[in-house]
């Protein structure tokens, strides 16, 4: 087991992924600047986007982290996909994130009102955030689960891959789905 | 069978909810505070290209560390009682090395992107230096807090897998921007 934790192994497994993330996020930073006009037309989204993306990534990363632990401790006799831990974790995370997204809606709506920002009606905003949030989480959870299982089977340490990929992809998928639902439901 | 699933659901829900709500408040506050800092950073041209990548990398290194510590605590190879054993020091060394190496890389790539897109920028050494110095400082702080959060939550009977990553994501964003702001301020001399 101690072989899992040598600095050399962690570095060799992590470095290629991190360098790819560095390049991708510099490029996507340039691309996202184009969306700023859309954001500025409805400033409530300036408040929502960072917290929304953060929460989606966190929730999916908790699942990734729990699955990698499950793979190592092997507390399930069945396939990980049919395990009680996976079902219970997904359910619990969907519950807490639904409340989290509702909380985010109320907070950002109230702050927008206080600061006199343009915003959508509360109910519309809540529907947009909840639908795009839950869809993002389910999509990114699937990505994290697939990566955890594949890297573990290949003899790599899934802890070095699953959670980092999840937190990064949730940014892209989350922003894409948020704007998709916003234009569908909010008429932006 | 069903009761096992439900007890896991309940534990995950109870342990993640407070962290998720806290992170939401933290992120909204950070958004308001960091907005002001980012405006100051505009004074050093070319630096703004760096910030999203620096924050993403901080998140990646920290969530991988949190995930490894979670597995290690459950496997019983780390913990407050085990102290600074080789497993823990290897993780610390790796996280610090990865932070330093990727910070240099991000600084260099940001410089090349600025040149390619003809964005006005401070010099190569300045950009790489600010990225490296702030990256190492943020990493030392973040690794320390990550270890404390995961070890302490485990000792208190909480599951570190539920807590460490969400708690560290918001803290990491705040640390990342704050240290870039501090180092850039010293470099540009607009703080003093």
Coordinates of C-alpha atoms in Angstrom, one line a residue:
Chain A
X1 CA 0.0 0.0 0.0
X2 CA 2.8 2.4 0.8
X3 CA 3.7 2.1 -2.9
X4 CA 0.6 4.1 -3.6
X5 CA 2.1 7.1 -1.9
X6 CA 5.5 7.9 -3.3
X7 CA 6.0 11.5 -4.3
X8 CA 7.4 10.2 -7.6
X9 CA 4.3 8.2 -8.5
X10 CA 1.9 11.0 -7.6
X11 CA 4.0 13.5 -9.7
X12 CA 4.4 11.2 -12.7
X13 CA 0.6 10.4 -12.8
X14 CA -0.6 14.0 -12.1
X15 CA 1.7 16.1 -14.2
X16 CA 0.4 15.3 -17.7
X17 CA -3.2 16.0 -16.6
X18 CA -2.2 19.3 -14.9
X19 CA -0.3 20.6 -17.9
X20 CA -3.3 19.8 -20.1
X21 CA -5.6 21.6 -17.7
X22 CA -3.3 24.6 -17.7
X23 CA -3.4 25.0 -21.4
X24 CA -7.2 24.3 -21.7
X25 CA -8.1 26.8 -19.0
X26 CA -6.0 29.6 -20.6
X27 CA -7.7 28.9 -23.9
X28 CA -11.2 28.7 -22.4
X29 CA -10.5 31.9 -20.5
X30 CA -10.0 33.7 -23.8
X31 CA -13.2 32.1 -25.3
X32 CA -15.3 32.9 -22.3
X33 CA -14.6 36.6 -22.7
X34 CA -17.0 36.5 -25.6
X35 CA -19.8 35.5 -23.2
X36 CA -19.2 38.6 -21.0
X37 CA -21.7 40.7 -23.0
X38 CA -24.3 38.1 -22.3
X39 CA -23.4 38.1 -18.6
X40 CA -23.5 41.9 -18.4
X41 CA -27.0 42.0 -20.0
X42 CA -28.2 40.2 -16.9
X43 CA -25.8 40.9 -14.1
X44 CA -27.4 38.4 -11.7
X45 CA -25.5 35.8 -13.6
X46 CA -22.2 37.4 -12.6
X47 CA -23.1 36.5 -9.1
X48 CA -24.4 33.1 -9.9
X49 CA -21.8 31.6 -12.3
X50 CA -18.8 31.2 -9.9
X51 CA -20.8 29.8 -7.0
X52 CA -22.9 27.6 -9.4
X53 CA -19.8 26.1 -11.2
X54 CA -18.1 25.6 -7.8
X55 CA -21.0 23.8 -6.3
X56 CA -21.5 21.5 -9.3
X57 CA -17.9 20.6 -9.3
X58 CA -17.7 20.1 -5.5
X59 CA -20.7 17.8 -5.4
X60 CA -19.5 15.6 -8.3
X61 CA -16.0 15.6 -6.8
X62 CA -17.4 14.3 -3.5
X63 CA -18.8 11.3 -5.4
X64 CA -15.5 10.8 -7.1
X65 CA -13.6 10.9 -3.8
X66 CA -16.1 8.4 -2.2
X67 CA -15.9 6.0 -5.2
X68 CA -12.0 5.9 -5.1
X69 CA -12.1 5.1 -1.4
X70 CA -14.7 2.4 -2.1
X71 CA -12.4 1.0 -4.8
X72 CA -9.5 0.8 -2.4
X73 CA -11.3 -0.4 0.7
X74 CA -13.4 -2.8 -1.4
X75 CA -16.3 -2.7 1.1
X76 CA -18.6 -3.9 -1.6
X77 CA -18.7 -7.4 -2.9
X78 CA -20.6 -6.5 -6.0
X79 CA -19.6 -4.3 -9.0
X80 CA -19.1 -0.7 -7.9
X81 CA -21.9 0.3 -10.3
X82 CA -24.5 -1.8 -8.3
X83 CA -23.1 -0.9 -4.9
X84 CA -25.2 0.5 -2.1
X85 CA -22.5 3.1 -1.5
X86 CA -22.9 4.5 -5.1
X87 CA -26.8 4.6 -4.9
X88 CA -26.8 6.2 -1.4
X89 CA -24.0 8.7 -2.3
X90 CA -25.8 9.9 -5.5
X91 CA -29.1 10.2 -3.7
X92 CA -27.6 12.1 -0.7
X93 CA -25.6 14.4 -3.0
X94 CA -28.7 15.2 -5.2
X95 CA -30.6 16.1 -2.0
X96 CA -28.0 18.4 -0.5
X97 CA -27.2 20.0 -3.9
X98 CA -30.9 20.7 -4.6
X99 CA -31.1 22.6 -1.3
X100 CA -27.7 24.2 -2.1
X101 CA -29.0 25.4 -5.5
X102 CA -32.2 26.7 -4.0
X103 CA -30.1 28.6 -1.4
X104 CA -27.9 30.0 -4.2
X105 CA -31.0 31.2 -6.1
X106 CA -32.5 33.0 -3.0
X107 CA -29.1 34.5 -2.1
X108 CA -28.2 35.8 -5.5
X109 CA -31.8 37.0 -6.1
X110 CA -31.8 39.0 -2.8
X111 CA -28.3 40.4 -3.5
X112 CA -29.4 41.5 -7.0
X113 CA -32.5 43.2 -5.5
X114 CA -30.4 45.0 -2.9
X115 CA -27.8 46.2 -5.5
X116 CA -30.4 47.0 -8.1
X117 CA -29.1 44.4 -10.6
X118 CA -31.3 43.3 -13.5
X119 CA -32.6 39.8 -12.7
X120 CA -35.2 37.2 -13.8
X121 CA -38.3 36.4 -11.7
X122 CA -37.4 34.2 -8.7
X123 CA -39.3 31.1 -9.9
X124 CA -37.7 31.2 -13.4
X125 CA -34.2 31.7 -11.9
X126 CA -34.8 28.8 -9.5
X127 CA -35.9 26.5 -12.3
X128 CA -32.9 27.4 -14.5
X129 CA -30.4 26.9 -11.7
X130 CA -31.9 23.7 -10.4
X131 CA -32.4 22.0 -13.8
X132 CA -29.0 23.0 -15.2
X133 CA -27.3 22.2 -11.8
X134 CA -28.8 18.7 -11.5
X135 CA -28.1 17.9 -15.2
X136 CA -24.5 19.1 -14.8
X137 CA -23.9 17.1 -11.7
X138 CA -25.3 13.9 -13.2
X139 CA -23.2 14.3 -16.4
X140 CA -20.0 15.1 -14.5
X141 CA -20.6 12.3 -11.9
X142 CA -20.8 9.9 -14.9
X143 CA -17.4 11.2 -16.2
X144 CA -15.9 10.9 -12.7
X145 CA -17.2 7.3 -12.2
X146 CA -15.9 6.1 -15.6
X147 CA -12.5 7.7 -15.1
X148 CA -12.2 6.2 -11.6
X149 CA -13.0 2.7 -12.7
X150 CA -10.8 2.8 -15.8
X151 CA -7.7 4.3 -14.1
X152 CA -8.1 1.8 -11.2
X153 CA -8.3 -1.2 -13.6
X154 CA -5.2 0.1 -15.4
X155 CA -3.2 0.1 -12.1
X156 CA -3.2 3.9 -11.9
X157 CA -4.3 5.7 -8.7
X158 CA -7.8 7.0 -9.4
X159 CA -7.4 9.6 -6.7
X160 CA -4.9 11.4 -9.0
X161 CA -7.5 11.5 -11.9
X162 CA -11.1 11.4 -11.0
X163 CA -11.7 14.4 -8.7
X164 CA -9.4 16.8 -10.7
X165 CA -11.1 15.9 -14.0
X166 CA -14.5 16.3 -12.4
X167 CA -13.7 19.8 -11.0
X168 CA -12.3 20.9 -14.3
X169 CA -15.0 19.6 -16.7
X170 CA -17.8 20.8 -14.4
X171 CA -16.7 24.4 -15.3
X172 CA -17.2 23.9 -19.0
X173 CA -20.3 21.7 -18.9
X174 CA -21.9 23.8 -16.1
X175 CA -21.5 27.1 -17.9
X176 CA -22.7 25.6 -21.2
X177 CA -25.9 24.1 -19.6
X178 CA -26.6 27.1 -17.4
X179 CA -26.7 29.4 -20.5
X180 CA -28.6 26.8 -22.5
X181 CA -31.4 26.6 -19.8
X182 CA -31.2 30.4 -19.4
X183 CA -31.9 31.0 -23.1
X184 CA -34.6 28.3 -23.2
X185 CA -36.5 29.3 -20.0
X186 CA -35.4 32.9 -19.5
X187 CA -35.7 34.1 -23.0
X188 CA -32.1 35.6 -23.0
Chain B
X1 CA -30.7 -3.7 1.6
X2 CA -32.7 -0.6 1.2
X3 CA -31.9 0.5 4.7
X4 CA -28.1 0.4 3.9
X5 CA -28.7 2.7 0.9
X6 CA -30.8 5.1 3.0
X7 CA -28.3 5.3 5.8
X8 CA -25.6 6.2 3.4
X9 CA -27.9 8.7 1.7
X10 CA -28.7 10.3 5.1
X11 CA -25.0 10.5 6.2
X12 CA -23.9 12.0 2.9
X13 CA -26.7 14.5 3.0
X14 CA -26.1 15.5 6.6
X15 CA -22.4 15.9 6.1
X16 CA -22.3 17.7 2.7
X17 CA -25.2 20.1 3.2
X18 CA -23.5 22.4 5.7
X19 CA -20.3 22.5 3.6
X20 CA -22.3 23.2 0.4
X21 CA -24.3 26.1 2.0
X22 CA -21.1 27.5 3.6
X23 CA -19.2 27.3 0.3
X24 CA -22.1 29.1 -1.5
X25 CA -21.9 32.0 0.9
X26 CA -18.1 32.0 0.8
X27 CA -18.1 32.0 -3.0
X28 CA -20.6 34.9 -3.3
X29 CA -18.6 37.0 -0.8
X30 CA -15.4 36.1 -2.5
X31 CA -16.9 37.1 -5.8
X32 CA -17.6 40.6 -4.4
X33 CA -14.1 41.0 -2.7
X34 CA -12.1 39.4 -5.5
X35 CA -13.8 41.6 -8.1
X36 CA -12.1 44.6 -6.5
X37 CA -8.7 42.8 -6.5
X38 CA -9.0 41.7 -10.1
X39 CA -9.6 45.4 -11.1
X40 CA -6.3 46.3 -9.4
X41 CA -4.6 43.4 -11.2
X42 CA -5.6 45.0 -14.5
X43 CA -2.9 47.6 -13.7
X44 CA -0.3 45.0 -14.5
X45 CA -1.0 44.1 -18.1
X46 CA -1.2 40.5 -19.2
X47 CA -1.7 39.1 -15.7
X48 CA -5.5 38.6 -16.1
X49 CA -4.9 35.7 -18.6
X50 CA -3.1 33.9 -15.8
X51 CA -5.8 33.9 -13.2
X52 CA -8.4 31.3 -14.4
X53 CA -5.7 28.8 -15.1
X54 CA -4.0 29.4 -11.7
X55 CA -7.4 28.8 -9.9
X56 CA -8.2 25.7 -12.0
X57 CA -4.8 24.2 -11.2
X58 CA -5.1 25.0 -7.5
X59 CA -8.5 23.2 -7.6
X60 CA -7.0 20.2 -9.4
X61 CA -4.0 19.7 -7.1
X62 CA -6.1 20.3 -4.0
X63 CA -9.0 18.0 -5.0
X64 CA -6.5 15.2 -5.9
X65 CA -4.8 15.7 -2.5
X66 CA -8.1 15.6 -0.7
X67 CA -9.2 12.5 -2.6
X68 CA -5.9 10.7 -1.7
X69 CA -6.1 11.7 1.9
X70 CA -9.7 10.5 2.1
X71 CA -8.6 7.1 0.7
X72 CA -5.5 7.0 3.0
X73 CA -7.5 7.8 6.2
X74 CA -10.1 5.1 5.4
X75 CA -7.2 2.6 4.7
X76 CA -5.7 3.5 8.0
X77 CA -2.3 4.5 6.6
X78 CA -2.6 8.2 7.7
X79 CA -4.1 10.1 10.6
X80 CA -3.2 12.4 13.5
X81 CA -1.9 9.4 15.4
X82 CA 0.4 8.4 12.5
X83 CA 2.1 11.8 12.4
X84 CA 4.4 12.9 9.6
X85 CA 5.0 9.4 8.2
X86 CA 6.5 8.7 4.7
X87 CA 3.0 8.4 3.1
X88 CA 2.0 11.9 4.3
X89 CA 5.4 13.6 3.5
X90 CA 5.3 12.1 0.0
X91 CA 1.9 13.6 -0.5
X92 CA 3.1 17.0 0.8
X93 CA 6.2 16.9 -1.4
X94 CA 4.3 15.9 -4.5
X95 CA 1.6 18.6 -4.0
X96 CA 4.2 21.3 -3.5
X97 CA 6.3 20.2 -6.5
X98 CA 3.3 20.0 -8.8
X99 CA 2.2 23.5 -7.6
X100 CA 5.7 25.0 -8.3
X101 CA 6.1 23.2 -11.7
X102 CA 2.7 24.0 -13.0
X103 CA 2.9 27.7 -11.8
X104 CA 6.1 28.2 -13.9
X105 CA 4.4 26.5 -16.8
X106 CA 1.2 28.6 -16.6
X107 CA 3.3 31.8 -16.4
X108 CA 5.2 30.8 -19.5
X109 CA 2.1 29.8 -21.5
X110 CA 0.3 33.0 -20.4
X111 CA 3.3 35.0 -21.7
X112 CA 3.2 33.2 -25.0
X113 CA -0.6 33.6 -25.4
X114 CA -0.2 37.3 -24.6
X115 CA 2.5 37.6 -27.3
X116 CA 0.5 35.6 -29.9
X117 CA -2.7 37.6 -29.3
X118 CA -0.7 40.9 -29.1
X119 CA -2.1 41.5 -25.5
X120 CA 0.1 44.1 -23.7
X121 CA 2.0 42.3 -21.0
X122 CA 4.7 42.6 -18.4
X123 CA 7.9 40.7 -19.0
X124 CA 8.5 37.0 -19.1
X125 CA 10.4 36.9 -15.9
X126 CA 7.8 39.1 -14.1
X127 CA 4.9 36.9 -15.2
X128 CA 6.6 33.6 -14.4
X129 CA 8.0 35.0 -11.1
X130 CA 4.6 36.3 -9.9
X131 CA 2.9 33.0 -10.9
X132 CA 5.6 30.9 -9.2
X133 CA 5.9 32.9 -6.0
X134 CA 2.1 33.2 -5.5
X135 CA 1.6 29.5 -6.4
X136 CA 4.1 28.2 -3.9
X137 CA 2.7 30.5 -1.1
X138 CA -0.9 29.4 -1.9
X139 CA 0.1 25.8 -2.1
X140 CA 1.9 25.8 1.4
X141 CA -1.2 27.3 3.0
X142 CA -3.7 25.2 1.1
X143 CA -1.9 21.9 1.7
X144 CA -1.7 22.7 5.5
X145 CA -5.4 23.5 5.7
X146 CA -6.3 20.4 3.6
X147 CA -4.5 18.1 5.9
X148 CA -6.0 19.7 9.0
X149 CA -9.6 19.6 7.6
X150 CA -9.4 16.0 6.4
X151 CA -7.6 14.5 9.5
X152 CA -9.8 16.4 11.9
X153 CA -13.1 15.5 10.2
X154 CA -12.0 11.8 10.2
X155 CA -11.2 11.8 13.9
X156 CA -14.6 13.4 14.7
X157 CA -16.3 10.5 13.0
X158 CA -17.2 12.5 9.8
X159 CA -16.3 11.2 6.4
X160 CA -13.4 13.3 4.9
X161 CA -14.6 12.4 1.4
X162 CA -17.7 14.4 2.1
X163 CA -16.0 17.4 3.5
X164 CA -12.5 18.1 2.3
X165 CA -13.0 18.9 -1.4
X166 CA -16.0 21.2 -1.1
X167 CA -14.5 23.0 1.9
X168 CA -11.1 23.5 0.1
X169 CA -12.5 24.7 -3.2
X170 CA -13.7 28.0 -1.9
X171 CA -10.7 28.5 0.4
X172 CA -8.4 27.7 -2.6
X173 CA -10.1 30.4 -4.8
X174 CA -9.7 33.0 -2.1
X175 CA -6.0 32.0 -1.4
X176 CA -5.2 31.9 -5.1
X177 CA -6.4 35.4 -6.0
X178 CA -5.2 36.9 -2.7
X179 CA -1.6 35.7 -3.1
X180 CA -1.5 36.8 -6.8
X181 CA -2.7 40.2 -5.6
X182 CA -0.1 40.4 -2.9
X183 CA 2.8 39.3 -5.0
X184 CA 1.7 41.4 -8.0
X185 CA 1.3 44.4 -5.7
X186 CA 4.8 44.1 -4.4
X187 CA 6.1 43.6 -8.0
X188 CA 4.1 46.6 -9.4
X189 CA 4.6 48.7 -6.3
X190 CA 0.9 49.8 -6.3
X191 CA 0.2 48.4 -2.8
X192 CA 3.0 50.3 -1.0

